[in-house]
Tab-separated table of C-alpha atoms in Angstrom:
chain	number	residue	atom	x	y	z
A	17	MET	CA	-45.576	41.954	20.477
A	18	PRO	CA	-48.729	44.052	21.093
A	19	ARG	CA	-50.323	43.334	24.452
A	20	THR	CA	-53.954	43.610	25.476
A	21	ILE	CA	-54.403	46.241	28.183
A	22	VAL	CA	-56.639	45.036	30.991
A	23	ASP	CA	-58.006	46.572	34.177
A	24	LEU	CA	-58.503	44.232	37.140
A	25	PRO	CA	-59.934	46.333	39.983
A	26	ALA	CA	-60.274	44.805	43.409
A	27	ARG	CA	-63.604	43.021	43.529
A	28	ARG	CA	-63.855	43.607	47.274
A	29	PRO	CA	-61.277	45.975	48.776
A	30	PRO	CA	-60.118	44.994	52.271
A	31	THR	CA	-61.602	46.802	55.248
A	32	ALA	CA	-60.781	47.070	58.943
A	33	ALA	CA	-63.531	44.525	59.691
A	34	ASP	CA	-62.576	42.183	56.816
A	35	PRO	CA	-58.857	42.855	56.234
A	36	ILE	CA	-58.061	40.249	53.527
A	37	ALA	CA	-59.806	39.922	50.172
A	38	VAL	CA	-58.871	37.185	47.678
A	39	ALA	CA	-59.816	36.972	44.003
A	40	ILE	CA	-59.030	34.422	41.279
A	41	ARG	CA	-57.899	36.142	38.067
A	42	LYS	CA	-57.723	34.720	34.528
A	43	PRO	CA	-56.602	37.671	32.394
A	44	PRO	CA	-56.141	37.433	28.617
A	45	ARG	CA	-52.959	35.698	27.469
A	46	ASP	CA	-49.862	37.949	27.287
A	47	SER	CA	-51.781	41.000	28.521
A	48	VAL	CA	-50.633	43.971	30.602
A	49	ILE	CA	-52.121	45.700	33.634
A	50	PRO	CA	-50.766	49.265	33.278
A	51	TYR	CA	-49.181	51.335	36.041
A	52	HIS	CA	-51.436	51.820	39.045
A	53	ALA	CA	-51.256	51.767	42.860
A	54	HIS	CA	-53.460	50.514	45.706
A	55	ALA	CA	-54.307	51.905	49.120
A	56	TRP	CA	-53.783	48.355	50.439
A	57	GLY	CA	-51.035	45.760	50.121
A	58	GLN	CA	-51.280	43.212	47.330
A	59	LEU	CA	-49.868	39.736	46.840
A	60	ALA	CA	-49.942	38.502	43.217
A	61	PHE	CA	-49.652	34.719	43.166
A	62	PRO	CA	-49.595	32.861	39.789
A	63	VAL	CA	-50.683	29.228	39.929
A	64	SER	CA	-50.028	28.793	36.191
A	65	GLY	CA	-47.970	30.872	33.794
A	66	ALA	CA	-45.739	33.630	35.148
A	67	LEU	CA	-45.898	37.363	35.634
A	68	CYS	CA	-43.491	40.253	35.423
A	69	LEU	CA	-43.906	43.146	37.843
A	70	ASP	CA	-42.254	46.492	37.092
A	71	VAL	CA	-41.759	49.415	39.448
A	72	PRO	CA	-39.590	52.417	38.565
A	73	GLY	CA	-35.997	51.142	38.621
A	74	SER	CA	-36.684	47.436	39.220
A	75	ARG	CA	-38.293	44.348	37.708
A	76	TRP	CA	-39.373	41.029	39.229
A	77	LEU	CA	-40.264	37.886	37.268
A	78	VAL	CA	-42.469	35.537	39.264
A	79	PRO	CA	-42.900	31.821	38.395
A	80	PRO	CA	-45.779	29.615	39.569
A	81	TYR	CA	-46.287	29.134	43.311
A	82	ARG	CA	-44.179	32.139	44.185
A	83	ALA	CA	-45.783	35.506	44.813
A	84	VAL	CA	-44.748	39.135	44.635
A	85	TRP	CA	-45.718	41.508	47.430
A	86	VAL	CA	-46.561	45.104	46.466
A	87	PRO	CA	-46.837	47.460	49.471
A	88	PRO	CA	-49.590	50.080	49.700
A	89	GLY	CA	-49.047	53.130	47.492
A	90	ILE	CA	-46.300	51.639	45.261
A	91	PRO	CA	-46.948	52.322	41.526
A	92	HIS	CA	-46.506	49.112	39.530
A	93	GLU	CA	-47.221	47.515	36.161
A	94	VAL	CA	-47.896	43.804	35.611
A	95	LEU	CA	-47.119	41.847	32.441
A	96	LEU	CA	-48.815	38.456	32.155
A	97	LEU	CA	-46.493	35.933	30.482
A	98	GLY	CA	-48.421	33.322	28.557
A	99	LYS	CA	-51.731	31.970	29.835
A	100	VAL	CA	-51.861	33.002	33.480
A	101	GLU	CA	-54.165	32.098	36.316
A	102	MET	CA	-53.397	33.921	39.544
A	103	HIS	CA	-54.769	34.711	42.943
A	104	THR	CA	-54.613	38.295	44.144
A	105	VAL	CA	-54.568	38.740	47.914
A	106	HIS	CA	-55.412	42.256	49.077
A	107	VAL	CA	-54.407	43.088	52.647
A	108	ALA	CA	-55.480	46.150	54.655
A	109	ALA	CA	-52.517	48.543	54.896
A	110	GLU	CA	-52.395	48.538	58.695
A	111	LEU	CA	-51.977	44.727	58.767
A	112	ALA	CA	-49.384	44.384	55.985
A	113	PRO	CA	-47.333	41.275	56.918
A	114	LEU	CA	-44.385	42.022	54.614
A	115	PRO	CA	-42.015	45.004	54.123
A	116	PRO	CA	-44.001	48.275	53.987
A	117	ALA	CA	-41.775	50.105	51.489
A	118	GLN	CA	-40.427	47.568	48.987
A	119	CYS	CA	-41.633	44.772	46.730
A	120	THR	CA	-40.629	41.248	47.755
A	121	VAL	CA	-40.941	37.807	46.153
A	122	ILE	CA	-41.848	34.978	48.529
A	123	GLU	CA	-42.523	31.264	48.344
A	124	ILE	CA	-46.105	30.182	48.906
A	125	GLY	CA	-46.022	26.974	50.920
A	126	PRO	CA	-48.743	24.296	51.029
A	127	LEU	CA	-50.485	25.742	54.099
A	128	ALA	CA	-50.601	29.278	52.675
A	129	ARG	CA	-51.954	27.885	49.391
A	130	GLU	CA	-54.789	26.122	51.194
A	131	LEU	CA	-55.610	29.216	53.263
A	132	ILE	CA	-55.737	31.410	50.136
A	133	SER	CA	-57.940	28.829	48.389
A	134	ALA	CA	-60.273	28.760	51.391
A	135	LEU	CA	-60.672	32.552	51.276
A	136	ALA	CA	-61.371	32.387	47.516
A	137	ALA	CA	-64.059	29.704	47.931
A	138	SER	CA	-67.695	30.296	47.096
A	139	PRO	CA	-69.330	30.783	49.474
A	140	PRO	CA	-66.381	32.118	51.501
A	141	PRO	CA	-65.931	31.365	55.203
A	142	SER	CA	-67.490	33.773	57.686
A	143	GLY	CA	-67.495	34.760	61.326
A	144	GLU	CA	-64.870	33.301	63.641
A	145	HIS	CA	-63.801	30.757	61.000
A	146	LEU	CA	-62.952	33.599	58.610
A	147	ARG	CA	-61.022	35.520	61.266
A	148	GLN	CA	-58.933	32.459	62.172
A	149	ILE	CA	-58.057	31.751	58.519
A	150	GLN	CA	-57.075	35.378	57.935
A	151	ALA	CA	-54.936	35.515	61.086
A	152	LEU	CA	-53.119	32.295	60.192
A	153	LEU	CA	-52.519	33.464	56.611
A	154	LEU	CA	-50.973	36.724	57.856
A	155	THR	CA	-48.656	34.681	60.094
A	156	GLU	CA	-47.666	32.380	57.215
A	157	LEU	CA	-46.911	35.298	54.898
A	158	ALA	CA	-44.842	37.086	57.546
A	159	HIS	CA	-42.631	33.989	57.902
A	160	ALA	CA	-42.454	33.015	54.218
A	161	ARG	CA	-39.063	32.438	52.610
A	162	THR	CA	-38.001	35.357	50.396
A	163	LEU	CA	-36.362	34.920	46.992
A	164	ASP	CA	-33.954	37.309	45.291
A	165	LEU	CA	-35.715	37.619	41.916
A	166	ARG	CA	-35.234	41.374	41.570
A	167	LEU	CA	-33.607	42.668	38.390
A	168	PRO	CA	-32.467	46.289	38.946
A	169	GLN	CA	-32.817	48.692	36.015
A	170	PRO	CA	-30.218	51.458	35.434
A	171	ALA	CA	-30.507	55.203	34.844
A	172	ASP	CA	-27.108	55.925	33.233
A	173	ARG	CA	-27.511	55.883	29.410
A	174	ARG	CA	-24.353	53.789	28.804
A	175	LEU	CA	-25.330	51.236	31.395
A	176	ARG	CA	-28.889	51.231	30.067
A	177	ALA	CA	-27.631	50.470	26.535
A	178	LEU	CA	-25.604	47.524	27.866
A	179	CYS	CA	-28.452	46.179	29.975
A	180	GLU	CA	-31.081	46.470	27.250
A	181	ALA	CA	-28.827	44.636	24.796
A	182	LEU	CA	-28.142	41.879	27.310
A	183	MET	CA	-31.828	41.504	28.169
A	184	ASP	CA	-32.494	41.088	24.432
A	185	ASP	CA	-29.760	38.432	24.171
A	186	PRO	CA	-28.943	36.844	27.571
A	187	ALA	CA	-26.702	34.273	25.845
A	188	ASP	CA	-24.154	36.974	24.956
A	189	THR	CA	-20.944	36.012	26.803
A	190	ALA	CA	-18.912	39.145	25.985
A	191	PRO	CA	-16.741	40.319	28.922
A	192	LEU	CA	-17.191	43.754	30.454
A	193	GLU	CA	-14.165	45.073	28.502
A	194	GLU	CA	-15.940	44.319	25.210
A	195	TRP	CA	-19.159	45.879	26.415
A	196	ALA	CA	-17.173	48.983	27.365
A	197	GLN	CA	-16.084	49.391	23.736
A	198	ARG	CA	-19.648	48.890	22.498
A	199	VAL	CA	-21.236	51.537	24.739
A	200	GLY	CA	-18.408	54.074	24.873
A	201	ALA	CA	-17.201	53.827	28.453
A	202	SER	CA	-14.252	52.243	30.227
A	203	ALA	CA	-14.654	48.851	31.862
A	204	ARG	CA	-13.716	50.462	35.172
A	205	THR	CA	-16.510	53.039	34.791
A	206	LEU	CA	-19.067	50.361	33.957
A	207	ALA	CA	-17.989	48.229	36.920
A	208	ARG	CA	-18.377	51.243	39.215
A	209	LEU	CA	-21.804	52.062	37.752
A	210	PHE	CA	-23.028	48.497	38.254
A	211	GLN	CA	-22.180	48.700	41.950
A	212	ALA	CA	-23.517	52.250	42.370
A	213	GLU	CA	-26.799	51.885	40.444
A	214	MET	CA	-27.544	48.171	40.622
A	215	GLY	CA	-25.905	47.160	43.905
A	216	MET	CA	-24.228	44.166	42.272
A	217	SER	CA	-21.453	43.192	39.886
A	218	PHE	CA	-21.829	42.865	36.114
A	219	GLY	CA	-21.480	39.069	36.384
A	220	LEU	CA	-24.205	38.760	39.015
A	221	TRP	CA	-26.544	41.044	37.060
A	222	ARG	CA	-26.036	38.963	33.893
A	223	GLN	CA	-26.846	35.829	35.903
A	224	GLN	CA	-30.053	37.480	37.129
A	225	VAL	CA	-30.973	38.309	33.525
A	226	ARG	CA	-30.561	34.663	32.564
A	227	LEU	CA	-32.561	33.456	35.551
A	228	ASN	CA	-35.316	35.918	34.687
A	229	ARG	CA	-35.397	34.783	31.056
A	230	ALA	CA	-35.509	31.163	32.241
A	231	THR	CA	-38.690	32.072	34.135
A	232	VAL	CA	-40.326	33.351	30.946
A	233	LEU	CA	-39.283	30.327	28.875
A	234	ALA	CA	-40.343	27.833	31.557
A	235	ALA	CA	-43.759	29.541	31.756
A	236	GLN	CA	-44.081	28.924	28.000
A	237	GLY	CA	-43.526	25.213	28.570
A	238	ARG	CA	-40.134	25.101	26.870
A	239	PRO	CA	-37.951	22.004	27.629
A	240	TYR	CA	-35.079	22.685	30.048
A	241	ALA	CA	-32.484	21.590	27.465
A	242	GLU	CA	-33.842	24.249	25.100
A	243	ILE	CA	-33.810	26.876	27.843
A	244	ALA	CA	-30.181	26.066	28.713
A	245	ALA	CA	-29.132	26.376	25.054
A	246	GLU	CA	-30.994	29.657	24.536
A	247	LEU	CA	-29.306	31.150	27.599
A	248	GLY	CA	-25.833	30.237	26.345
A	249	TYR	CA	-25.023	27.262	28.574
A	250	ALA	CA	-22.966	24.444	27.084
A	251	SER	CA	-25.282	21.793	28.522
A	252	PRO	CA	-28.453	21.427	30.617
A	253	SER	CA	-26.276	20.256	33.521
A	254	ALA	CA	-24.256	23.502	33.428
A	255	PHE	CA	-27.491	25.509	33.533
A	256	SER	CA	-28.836	23.341	36.361
A	257	ALA	CA	-25.617	23.781	38.374
A	258	MET	CA	-25.864	27.581	38.086
A	259	PHE	CA	-29.520	27.436	39.081
A	260	ARG	CA	-28.793	25.297	42.126
A	261	ARG	CA	-26.094	27.744	43.270
A	262	ALA	CA	-28.560	30.611	43.001
A	263	TYR	CA	-31.704	29.013	44.473
A	264	GLY	CA	-30.640	25.812	46.213
A	265	MET	CA	-32.811	23.567	44.039
A	266	SER	CA	-33.066	22.271	40.489
A	267	PRO	CA	-34.910	24.241	37.766
A	268	ARG	CA	-37.429	21.396	37.459
A	269	ARG	CA	-38.297	21.575	41.152
A	270	PHE	CA	-38.351	25.389	41.208
A	271	PHE	CA	-40.590	25.836	38.166
A	272	GLY	CA	-42.720	22.876	39.139
A	273	GLY	CA	-43.935	24.892	42.105
A	274	GLN	CA	-42.399	22.747	44.814
A	275	PRO	CA	-41.112	24.917	47.661
A	276	ALA	CA	-37.761	24.065	49.204
């Protein structure tokens, strides 16, 4: 599907004197913000819809009320999934509250939400009030719960063929031995490549693919029974059980934006 290319420059880059800048973004539906990088850290926080963030070698899918942290200088591309409204929080590089060299998905709790909303208000707070809000938000972000929503992407051509096919059809239940025949490698070689390039087993990677696709479908407003069927689960309860094992909460609670 063709996507509209959009450019969303920082409306007010952070400075040493004013180290956090917040903007409310409502990009066109199903659009893409092409590869770019910032001199500051960025938190992309969808409050409706979902977004997909790509960096070379990895992908993160981010549902509502979670946010993805992009450190300063990291090239990244953003796909907007459906009709998205998001807050972008730009943080001066020297005050980055999250890992300085890798992207991270975090939960945005009620207090952090209110602090971000306060900074996005018109007119915004100023003076000592502004400094206190910014300081508290940095503390909240530094202590936020992280979520493992990363989907590694391979370099090996055989592994890439397998992964692209499985991302196209996450419901495919073929074992690794069958995939080995399809892509022209032994099952042992593929298992070794998954650990070497992806840092996880084939089974865990396939689960991550399904969880990522569930994010996209939930952002489209699809019923959970439909999502479970499309991902190859025998019943909604089987899908929910897998989801609880992965994230410690039900899909309805997770995608409803309620932090654990």
